Coordinates of C-alpha atoms and ligand atoms in Angstrom, one line a residue:
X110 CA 0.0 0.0 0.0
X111 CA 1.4 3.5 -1.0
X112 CA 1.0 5.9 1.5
X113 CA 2.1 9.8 1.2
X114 CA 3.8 11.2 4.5
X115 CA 3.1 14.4 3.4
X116 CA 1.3 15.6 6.2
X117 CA 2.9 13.7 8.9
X118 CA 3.9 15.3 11.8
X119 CA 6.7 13.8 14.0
X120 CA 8.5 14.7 17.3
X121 CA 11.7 13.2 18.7
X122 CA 12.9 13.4 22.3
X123 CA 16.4 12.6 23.3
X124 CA 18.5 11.1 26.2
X125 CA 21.9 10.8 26.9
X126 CA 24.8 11.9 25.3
X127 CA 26.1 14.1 22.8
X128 CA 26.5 11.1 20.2
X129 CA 22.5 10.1 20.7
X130 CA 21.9 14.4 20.3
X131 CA 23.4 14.0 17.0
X132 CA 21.3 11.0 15.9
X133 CA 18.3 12.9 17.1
X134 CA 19.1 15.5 14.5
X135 CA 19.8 12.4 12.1
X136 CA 16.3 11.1 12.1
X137 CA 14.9 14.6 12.0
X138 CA 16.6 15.2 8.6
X139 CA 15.8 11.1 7.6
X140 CA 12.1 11.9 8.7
X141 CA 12.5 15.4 7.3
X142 CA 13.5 14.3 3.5
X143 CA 10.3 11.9 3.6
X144 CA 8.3 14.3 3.6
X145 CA 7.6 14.7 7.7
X146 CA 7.1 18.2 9.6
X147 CA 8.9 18.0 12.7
X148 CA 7.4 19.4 15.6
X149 CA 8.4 20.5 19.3
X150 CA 5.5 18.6 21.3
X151 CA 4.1 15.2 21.2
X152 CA 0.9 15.9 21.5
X153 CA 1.4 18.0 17.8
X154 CA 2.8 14.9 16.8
X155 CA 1.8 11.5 14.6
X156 CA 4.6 10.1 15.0
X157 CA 6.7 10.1 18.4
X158 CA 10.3 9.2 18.4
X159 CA 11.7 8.3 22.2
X160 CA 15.5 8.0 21.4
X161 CA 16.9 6.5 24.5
X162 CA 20.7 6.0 26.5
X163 CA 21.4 2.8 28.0
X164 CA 24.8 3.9 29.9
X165 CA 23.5 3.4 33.2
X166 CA 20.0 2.4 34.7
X167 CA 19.0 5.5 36.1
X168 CA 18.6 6.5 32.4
X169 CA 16.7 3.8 31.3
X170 CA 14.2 4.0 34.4
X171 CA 13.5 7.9 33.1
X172 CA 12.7 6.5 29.7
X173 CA 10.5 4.0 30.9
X174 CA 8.6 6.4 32.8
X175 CA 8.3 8.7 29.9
X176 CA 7.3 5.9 27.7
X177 CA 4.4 5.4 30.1
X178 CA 3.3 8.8 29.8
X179 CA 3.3 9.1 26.1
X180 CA 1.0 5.9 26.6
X181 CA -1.5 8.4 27.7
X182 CA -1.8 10.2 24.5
X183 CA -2.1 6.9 22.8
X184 CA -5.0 5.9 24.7
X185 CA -6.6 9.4 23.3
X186 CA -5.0 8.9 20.1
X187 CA -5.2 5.3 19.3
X188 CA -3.3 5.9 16.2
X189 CA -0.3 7.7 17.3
X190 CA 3.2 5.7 16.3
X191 CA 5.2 5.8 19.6
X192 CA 9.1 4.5 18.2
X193 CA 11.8 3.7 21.1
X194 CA 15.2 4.0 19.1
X195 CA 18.6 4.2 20.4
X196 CA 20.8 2.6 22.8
X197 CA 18.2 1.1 24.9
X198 CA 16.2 -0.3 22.6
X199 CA 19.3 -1.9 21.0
X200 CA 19.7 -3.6 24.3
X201 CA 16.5 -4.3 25.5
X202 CA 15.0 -5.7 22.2
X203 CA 12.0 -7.2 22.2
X204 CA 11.4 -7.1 25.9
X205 CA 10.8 -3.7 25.7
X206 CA 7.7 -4.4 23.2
X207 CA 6.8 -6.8 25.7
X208 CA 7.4 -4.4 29.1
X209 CA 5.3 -1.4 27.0
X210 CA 3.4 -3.6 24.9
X211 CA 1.8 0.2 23.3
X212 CA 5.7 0.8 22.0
X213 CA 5.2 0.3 17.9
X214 CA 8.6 0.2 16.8
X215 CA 12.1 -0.6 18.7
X216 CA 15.2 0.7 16.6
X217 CA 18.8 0.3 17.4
X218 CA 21.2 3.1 16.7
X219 CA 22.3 1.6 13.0
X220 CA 18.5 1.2 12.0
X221 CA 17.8 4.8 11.3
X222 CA 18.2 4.9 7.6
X223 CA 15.1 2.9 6.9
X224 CA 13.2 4.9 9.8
X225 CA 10.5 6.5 7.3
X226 CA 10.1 2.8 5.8
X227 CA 9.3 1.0 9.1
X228 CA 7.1 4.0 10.1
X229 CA 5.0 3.5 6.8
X230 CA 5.1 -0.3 7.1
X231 CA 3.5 0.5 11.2
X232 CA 1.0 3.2 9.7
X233 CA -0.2 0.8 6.4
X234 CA -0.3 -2.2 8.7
X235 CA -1.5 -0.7 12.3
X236 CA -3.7 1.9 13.7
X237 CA -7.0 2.6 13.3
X238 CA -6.9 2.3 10.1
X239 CA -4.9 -0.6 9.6
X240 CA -5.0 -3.9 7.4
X241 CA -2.3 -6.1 8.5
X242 CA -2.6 -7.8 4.8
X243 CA 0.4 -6.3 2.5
X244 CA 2.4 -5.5 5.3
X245 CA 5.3 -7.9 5.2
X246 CA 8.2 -7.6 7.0
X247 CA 11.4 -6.5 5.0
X248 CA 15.1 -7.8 5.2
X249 CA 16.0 -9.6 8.5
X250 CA 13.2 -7.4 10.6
X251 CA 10.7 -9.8 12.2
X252 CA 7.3 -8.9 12.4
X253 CA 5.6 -9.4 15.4
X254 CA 1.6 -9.1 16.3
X255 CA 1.0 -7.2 18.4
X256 CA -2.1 -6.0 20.5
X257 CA -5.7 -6.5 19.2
X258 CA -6.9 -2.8 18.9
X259 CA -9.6 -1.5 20.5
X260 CA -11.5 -2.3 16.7
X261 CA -10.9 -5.5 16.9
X262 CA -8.1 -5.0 14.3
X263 CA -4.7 -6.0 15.0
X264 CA -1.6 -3.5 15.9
X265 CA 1.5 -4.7 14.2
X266 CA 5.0 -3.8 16.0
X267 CA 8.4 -4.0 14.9
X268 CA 12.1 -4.6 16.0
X269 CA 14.8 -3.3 14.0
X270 CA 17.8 -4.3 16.1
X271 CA 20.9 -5.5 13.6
X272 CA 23.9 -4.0 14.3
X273 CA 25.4 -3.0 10.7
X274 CA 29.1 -3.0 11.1
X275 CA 29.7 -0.5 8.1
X276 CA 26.8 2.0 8.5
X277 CA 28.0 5.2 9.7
X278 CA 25.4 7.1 7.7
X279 CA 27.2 8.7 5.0
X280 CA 25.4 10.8 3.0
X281 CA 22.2 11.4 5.1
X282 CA 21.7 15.1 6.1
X283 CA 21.1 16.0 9.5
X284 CA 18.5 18.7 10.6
X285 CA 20.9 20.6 12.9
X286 CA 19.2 22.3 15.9
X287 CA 21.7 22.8 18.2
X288 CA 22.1 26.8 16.9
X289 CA 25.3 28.6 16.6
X290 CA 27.5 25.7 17.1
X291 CA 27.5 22.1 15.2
X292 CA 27.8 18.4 16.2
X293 CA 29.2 16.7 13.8
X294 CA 30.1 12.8 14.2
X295 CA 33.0 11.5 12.6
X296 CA 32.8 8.2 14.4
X297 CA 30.1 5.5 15.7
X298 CA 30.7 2.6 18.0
X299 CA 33.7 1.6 20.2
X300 CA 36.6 -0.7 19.7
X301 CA 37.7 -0.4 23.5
X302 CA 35.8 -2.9 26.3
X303 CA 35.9 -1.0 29.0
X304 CA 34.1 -3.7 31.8
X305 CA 31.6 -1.3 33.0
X306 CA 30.9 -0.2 29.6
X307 CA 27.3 -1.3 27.3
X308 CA 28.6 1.5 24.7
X309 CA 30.3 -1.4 22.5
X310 CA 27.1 -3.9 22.8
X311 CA 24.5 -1.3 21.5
X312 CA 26.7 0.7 19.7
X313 CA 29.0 -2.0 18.0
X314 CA 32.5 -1.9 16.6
X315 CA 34.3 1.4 15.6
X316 CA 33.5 3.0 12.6
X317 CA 35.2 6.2 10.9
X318 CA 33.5 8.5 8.7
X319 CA 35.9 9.2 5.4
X320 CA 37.5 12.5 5.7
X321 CA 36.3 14.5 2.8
X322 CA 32.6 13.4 4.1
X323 CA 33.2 15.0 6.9
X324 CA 35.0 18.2 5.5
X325 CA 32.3 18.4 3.2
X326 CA 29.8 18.8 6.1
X327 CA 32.1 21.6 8.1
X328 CA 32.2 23.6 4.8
X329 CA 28.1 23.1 4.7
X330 CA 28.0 24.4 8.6
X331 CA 29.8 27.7 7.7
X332 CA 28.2 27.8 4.5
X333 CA 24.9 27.9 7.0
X334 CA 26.3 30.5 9.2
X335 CA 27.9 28.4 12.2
X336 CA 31.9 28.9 13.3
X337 CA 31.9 26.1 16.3
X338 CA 32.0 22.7 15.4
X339 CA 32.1 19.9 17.6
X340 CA 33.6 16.4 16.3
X341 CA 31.8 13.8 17.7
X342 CA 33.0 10.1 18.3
X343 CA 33.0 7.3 21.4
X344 CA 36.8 7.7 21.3
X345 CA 37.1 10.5 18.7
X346 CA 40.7 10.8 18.9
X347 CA 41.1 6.7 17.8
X348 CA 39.3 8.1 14.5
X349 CA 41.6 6.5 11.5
X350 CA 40.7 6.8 8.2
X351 CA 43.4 5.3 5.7
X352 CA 46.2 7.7 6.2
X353 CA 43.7 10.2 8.3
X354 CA 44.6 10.1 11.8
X355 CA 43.1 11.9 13.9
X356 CA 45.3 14.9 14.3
X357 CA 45.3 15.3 10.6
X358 CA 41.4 15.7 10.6
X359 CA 41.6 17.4 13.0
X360 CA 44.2 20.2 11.6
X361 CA 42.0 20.2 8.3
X362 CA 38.7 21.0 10.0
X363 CA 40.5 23.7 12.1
X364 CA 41.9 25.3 8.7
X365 CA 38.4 25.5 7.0
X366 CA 37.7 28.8 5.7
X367 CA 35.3 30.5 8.6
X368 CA 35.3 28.0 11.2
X369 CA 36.8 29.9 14.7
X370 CA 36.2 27.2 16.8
X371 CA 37.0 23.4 17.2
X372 CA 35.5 21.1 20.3
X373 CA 36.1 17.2 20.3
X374 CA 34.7 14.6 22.9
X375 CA 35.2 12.0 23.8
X376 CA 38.8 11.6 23.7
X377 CA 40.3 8.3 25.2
X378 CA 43.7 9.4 27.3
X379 CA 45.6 6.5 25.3
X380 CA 45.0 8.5 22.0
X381 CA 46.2 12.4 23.5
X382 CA 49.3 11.7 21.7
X383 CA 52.3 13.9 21.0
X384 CA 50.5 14.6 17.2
X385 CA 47.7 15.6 18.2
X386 CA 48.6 17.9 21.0
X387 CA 50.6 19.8 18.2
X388 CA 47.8 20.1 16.4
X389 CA 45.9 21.8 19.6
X390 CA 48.7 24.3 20.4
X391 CA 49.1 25.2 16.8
X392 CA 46.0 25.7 15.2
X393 CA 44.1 29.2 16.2
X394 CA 40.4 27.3 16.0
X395 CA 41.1 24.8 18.4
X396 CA 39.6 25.6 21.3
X397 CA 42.1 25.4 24.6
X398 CA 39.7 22.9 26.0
X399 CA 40.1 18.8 26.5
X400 CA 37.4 16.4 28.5
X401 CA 40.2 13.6 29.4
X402 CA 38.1 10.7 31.2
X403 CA 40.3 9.4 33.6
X404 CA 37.4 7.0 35.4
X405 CA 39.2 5.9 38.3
X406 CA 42.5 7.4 40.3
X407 CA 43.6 3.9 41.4
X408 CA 45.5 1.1 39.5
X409 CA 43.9 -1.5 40.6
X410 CA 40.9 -0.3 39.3
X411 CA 41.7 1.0 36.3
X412 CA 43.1 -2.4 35.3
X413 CA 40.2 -4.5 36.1
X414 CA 38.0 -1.7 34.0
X415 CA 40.3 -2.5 31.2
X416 CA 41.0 1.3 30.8
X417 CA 44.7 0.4 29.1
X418 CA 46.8 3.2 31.0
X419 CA 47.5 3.6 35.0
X420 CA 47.6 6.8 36.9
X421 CA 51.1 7.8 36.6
X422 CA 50.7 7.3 32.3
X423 CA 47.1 9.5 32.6
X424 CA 49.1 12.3 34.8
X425 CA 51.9 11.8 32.2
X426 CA 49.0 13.2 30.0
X427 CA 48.0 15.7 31.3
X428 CA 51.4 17.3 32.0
X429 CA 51.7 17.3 28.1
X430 CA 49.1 18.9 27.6
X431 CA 49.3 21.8 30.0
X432 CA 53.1 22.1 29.1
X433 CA 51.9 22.7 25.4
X434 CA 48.5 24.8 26.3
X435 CA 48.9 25.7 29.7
X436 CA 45.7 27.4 29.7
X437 CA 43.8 24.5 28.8
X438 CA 40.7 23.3 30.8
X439 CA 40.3 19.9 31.5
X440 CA 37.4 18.0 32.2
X441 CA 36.9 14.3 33.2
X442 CA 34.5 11.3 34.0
X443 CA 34.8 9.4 36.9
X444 CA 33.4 6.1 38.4
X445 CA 32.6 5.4 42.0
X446 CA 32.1 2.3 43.5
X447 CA 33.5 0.2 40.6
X448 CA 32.8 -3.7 42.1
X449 CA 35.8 -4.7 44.7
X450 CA 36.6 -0.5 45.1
X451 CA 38.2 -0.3 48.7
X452 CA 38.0 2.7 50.6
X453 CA 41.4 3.5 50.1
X454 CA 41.0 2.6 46.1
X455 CA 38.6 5.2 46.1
X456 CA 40.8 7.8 48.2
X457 CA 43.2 7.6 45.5
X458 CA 40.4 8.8 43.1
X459 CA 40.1 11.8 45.1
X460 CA 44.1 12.3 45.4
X461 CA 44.1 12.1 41.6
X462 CA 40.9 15.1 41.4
X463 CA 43.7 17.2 44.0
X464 CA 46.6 16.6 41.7
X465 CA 45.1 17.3 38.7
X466 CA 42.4 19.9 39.3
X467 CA 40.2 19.3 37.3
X468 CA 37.8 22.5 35.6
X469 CA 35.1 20.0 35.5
X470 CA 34.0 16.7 36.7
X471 CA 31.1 14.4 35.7
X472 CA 30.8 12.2 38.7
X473 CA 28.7 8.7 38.5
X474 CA 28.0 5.6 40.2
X475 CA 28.7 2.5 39.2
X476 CA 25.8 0.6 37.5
X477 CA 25.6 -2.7 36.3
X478 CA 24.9 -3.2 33.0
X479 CA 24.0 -7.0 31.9
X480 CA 25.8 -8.2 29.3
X481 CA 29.2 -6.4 30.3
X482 CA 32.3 -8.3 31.7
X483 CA 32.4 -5.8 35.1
X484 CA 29.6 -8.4 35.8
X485 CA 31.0 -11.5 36.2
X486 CA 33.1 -10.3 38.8
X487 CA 32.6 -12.0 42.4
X488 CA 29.4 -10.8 43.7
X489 CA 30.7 -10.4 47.3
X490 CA 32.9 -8.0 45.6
X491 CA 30.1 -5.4 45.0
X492 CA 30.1 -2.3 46.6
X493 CA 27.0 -1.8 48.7
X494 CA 24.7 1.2 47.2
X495 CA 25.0 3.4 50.6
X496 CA 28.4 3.4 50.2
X497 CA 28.9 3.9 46.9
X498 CA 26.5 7.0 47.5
X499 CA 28.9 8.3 50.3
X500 CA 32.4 8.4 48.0
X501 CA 29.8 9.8 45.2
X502 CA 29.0 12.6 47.5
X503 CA 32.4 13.1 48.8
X504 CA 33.6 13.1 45.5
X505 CA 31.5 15.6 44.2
X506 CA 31.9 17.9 47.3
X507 CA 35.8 17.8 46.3
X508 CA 35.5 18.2 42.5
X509 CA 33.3 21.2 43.3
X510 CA 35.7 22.7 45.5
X511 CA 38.1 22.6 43.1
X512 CA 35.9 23.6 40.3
X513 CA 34.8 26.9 43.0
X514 CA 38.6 27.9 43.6
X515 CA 39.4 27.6 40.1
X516 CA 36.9 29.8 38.8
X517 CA 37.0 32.4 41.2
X518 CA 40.7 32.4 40.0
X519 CA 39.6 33.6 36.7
X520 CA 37.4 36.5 37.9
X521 CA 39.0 39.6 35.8
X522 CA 39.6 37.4 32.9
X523 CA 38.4 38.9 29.8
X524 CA 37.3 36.1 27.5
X525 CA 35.7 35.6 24.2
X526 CA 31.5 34.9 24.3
X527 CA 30.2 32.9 21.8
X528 CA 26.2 34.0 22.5
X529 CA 24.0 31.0 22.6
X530 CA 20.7 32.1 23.9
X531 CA 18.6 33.8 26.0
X532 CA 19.3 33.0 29.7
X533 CA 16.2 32.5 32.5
X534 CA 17.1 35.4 33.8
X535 CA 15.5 38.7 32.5
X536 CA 17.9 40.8 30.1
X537 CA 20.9 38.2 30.6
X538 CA 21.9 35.9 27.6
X539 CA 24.8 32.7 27.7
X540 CA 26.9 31.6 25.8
X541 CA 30.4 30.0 26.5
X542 CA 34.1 30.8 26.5
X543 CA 36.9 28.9 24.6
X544 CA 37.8 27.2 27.3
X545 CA 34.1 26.2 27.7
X546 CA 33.1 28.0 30.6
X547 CA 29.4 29.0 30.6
X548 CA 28.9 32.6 31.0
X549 CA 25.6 34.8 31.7
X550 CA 25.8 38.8 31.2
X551 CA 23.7 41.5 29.7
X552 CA 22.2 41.3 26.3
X553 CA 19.6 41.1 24.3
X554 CA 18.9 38.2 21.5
X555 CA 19.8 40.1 18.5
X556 CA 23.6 39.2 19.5
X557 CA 22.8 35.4 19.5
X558 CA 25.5 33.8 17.4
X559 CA 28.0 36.8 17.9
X560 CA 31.7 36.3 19.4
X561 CA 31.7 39.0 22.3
X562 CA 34.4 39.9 24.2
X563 CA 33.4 39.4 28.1
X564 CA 34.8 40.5 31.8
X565 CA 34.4 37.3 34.2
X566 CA 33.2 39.7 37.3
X567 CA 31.6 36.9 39.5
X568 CA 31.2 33.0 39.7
X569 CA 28.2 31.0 41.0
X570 CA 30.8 28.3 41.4
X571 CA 29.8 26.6 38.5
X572 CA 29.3 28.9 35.9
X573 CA 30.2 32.9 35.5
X574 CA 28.8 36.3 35.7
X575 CA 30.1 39.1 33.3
X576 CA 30.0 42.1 31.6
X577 CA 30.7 42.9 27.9
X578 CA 33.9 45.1 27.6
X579 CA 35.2 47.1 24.7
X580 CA 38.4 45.7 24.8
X581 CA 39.1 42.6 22.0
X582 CA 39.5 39.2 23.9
X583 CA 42.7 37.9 24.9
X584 CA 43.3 34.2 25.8
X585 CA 44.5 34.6 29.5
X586 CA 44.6 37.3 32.2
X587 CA 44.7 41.1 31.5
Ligands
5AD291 N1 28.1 2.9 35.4 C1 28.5 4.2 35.7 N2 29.0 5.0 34.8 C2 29.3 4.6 33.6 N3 29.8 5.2 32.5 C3 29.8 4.4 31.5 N4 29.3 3.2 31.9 C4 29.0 3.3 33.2 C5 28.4 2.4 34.1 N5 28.1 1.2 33.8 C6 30.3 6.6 32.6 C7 31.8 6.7 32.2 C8 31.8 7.3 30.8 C9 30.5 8.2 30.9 C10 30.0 8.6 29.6 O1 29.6 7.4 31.6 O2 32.4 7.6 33.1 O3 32.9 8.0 30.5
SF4_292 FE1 32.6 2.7 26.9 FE2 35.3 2.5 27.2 FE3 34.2 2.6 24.7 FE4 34.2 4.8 26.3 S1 36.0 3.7 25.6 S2 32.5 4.0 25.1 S3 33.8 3.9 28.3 S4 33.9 1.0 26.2

């Protein structure tokens, strides 16, 4: 049955990280070049795309809950497509059509290219209007029945889970809605097995976009007005394309005509090589920032998460970086309560946030993820959730300290602004600094996309006050 998607409408909500962001934007642009409208509320919507994270439970609990919700407007809207795409549905599969039996369609994260076609196959073959004769499931995607409708006719739902080891979506066109600055993914999947880690189960093996592809898309960006690009990969500095390492790519998209700025995340610590610092101290665009997850502060640890480098290698890192671009900001990840973490294990995590000082830390709890090798280890050796809560706390209370005296350090700094948006407060816009730092000061929306050269007058801790100056931006202290 041929059926126009003219007037669709669809609306896609995402979780998790910057990688599943992107995708969002992917399936916009898929759904958008088939002919869909995308809209900015579910209830406005046909079609509603859940695109879910899987890297710890917590996240997937939130989805769930959401799911159920939506479920509401199905139950007014009998014919409303509600998709689950993304990492969690690449791990959950089928028993998420089975937990949510009113979820039409679960799509891993290499199953968005034929989005539109599934969505047509659910809409000729489910619904209201639904026959389920001529709907035939395609390729290796099983067709399931599903729940009898309320019309006695049968709801059809699908599961799109293959992992394709060579799609990295090449050619598709995103609908960007990040604003003045760009993601733009030059990588999918993970080679690494760290044992905590689903990312290389749902996400599958390494794959590199080819370089001119992805030059090709940074000249586009600027063509469309935008100057910050981030480059987006699992371990974004492994990226290898025949003789494109990453520094290389890296160097080129810095020297694109109109781009000012370069971000990258995630990098693994293994990859900061020599190379590719060179490339950060000598190219202009790049911005003097690095997120460097270093996970755990202990060696033990480390090992048994498979993270390939020990402490004294990671801080051997870091010192060639800040030697190079000693005004760099540095970021990291860390992991409490890692199974068979000892208190003293997880003092050495918080001597490795006082060495290093960290700008910024994203602090988490350990979660078990089925189907990764962290569980198979001895379950005596799991660290009870109470405490794994305490070192979270005290870790955090530490990392913001740090963050605090840090920041009030750089009061006076005069920084370049590039304005992203309005702020809550009245009269204020934000936007960020090089060394992404967020900023608030007066403005008004007109500026949005600008470069402005800002005072830091006051921190919240966190994030910064300030006041536009006359004076051009310098990198560093005036
Ligand atoms: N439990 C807790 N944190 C995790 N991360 C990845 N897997 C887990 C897990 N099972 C964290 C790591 C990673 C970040 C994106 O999420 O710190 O760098
Ligand atoms: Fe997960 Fe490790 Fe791959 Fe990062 S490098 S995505 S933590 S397996």
């Amino acid at each position: 049955m041929e059926m126009s998607t003219k007037s669709l409408r669809a609306y896609v909500e995402t979780y998790g990280c910057q990688m599943n962001i992107s995708d969002g934007e992917l399936m916009e642009g898929v759904l958008e070049s088939h002919g869909y409208r995308i809209v900015d509320r579910p209830e406005d919507a046909d079609v509603v795309i859940v695109n879910t994270c899987a890297i710890r439970e917590h996240a997937e609990q939130r989805v769930l809950g959401r799911v159920s919700q939506l479920n509401g407007l199905k139950l007014e809207r009998p014919e409303l497509v509600i998709g689950v795409t993304g990492c969690m549905a690449q791990r959950m599969g089928d028993d998420l059509l089975e937990r949510a039996p009113y979820i039409d369609l679960v799509m891993g994260p290499d199953g968005y290219r034929e989005l539109p076609s599934h969505l047509q196959r659910l809409r000729a073959g489910g619904g209201l209007q639904g026959e389920e004769e001529g709907v035939r499931p395609v390729g290796k995607v099983p067709l399931q029945s599903g729940p009898v409708s309320k019309t006695g006719k049968r709801r059809i739902q699908l599961s799109v889970l293959d992992l394709d080891p060579r799609e990295n979506y090449e050619g598709l066109e995103q609908r960007r809605r990040s604003g003045v600055a760009a993601w733009i993914p030059i990588q999918r999947g993970c080679d690494h097995r760290c044992t905590y880690c689903i990312v290389p189960y749902v996400r599958g093996p390494e794959k590199n976009r080819k370089p001119d592809e992805v030059l090709r898309e940074v000249e586009e960006v600027v063509r469309s007005g935008i100057s910050e690009v981030t480059l987006l990969g699992q371990t974004v500095n492994s990226y290898v394309h025949d003789d494109w390492a990453f520094p290389r790519l890296l160097r080129a998209v810095a020297r694109v005509p109109g781009i000012r700025r370069v971000r990258f995340t995630s990098p693994h610590p293994n990859d900061v090589t020599p190379e590719l610092v060179e490339v950060m101290a000598e190219e202009p665009a790049v911005c003097e920032q690095l997120h460097l997850p270093a996970q755990s502060g202990n060696d033990r640890t480390l090992k048994r998460m498979v993270r390939r480098y020990t402490v004294a290698t990671f801080l051997e890192k870091v010192a060639m970086v800040r030697s190079a671009i000693p005004d760099i900001s540095l970021s990291t990840d860390i992991i409490v309560g890692f199974p068979g973490e000892t208190d003293s294990e997880f003092r050495d995590t918080l001597d490795l946030m006082r060495t290093v000082r960290f700008d910024d830390a994203f602090t988490y709890k350990y979660s078990l993820r089925d189907g990764t090798p962290a569980t198979r280890l001895p379950e005596s050796d799991f660290v009870e959730l109470n405490v794994a809560q305490a070192r979270l706390e005290e870790l955090i209370e530490v990392s913001r300290g740090i963050q605090a005296e840090i920041n009030e350090s750089e009061i006076g700094r005069v920084d370049e602004v590039l304005v992203e948006r309005e702020a809550r407060d009245p009269g204020q816009m934000l936007g960020r600094t090089r060394r992404n730092k967020v900023v608030a000061f007066p403005g008004s929306p007109e500026i949005v996309g600008s470069y402005v050269p800002v005072e830091l007058t006051a921190t919240t801790g966190a994030t910064f006050r300030g006041e536009k100056v006359a004076i051009p931006a310098t990198v560093g202290r005036v």
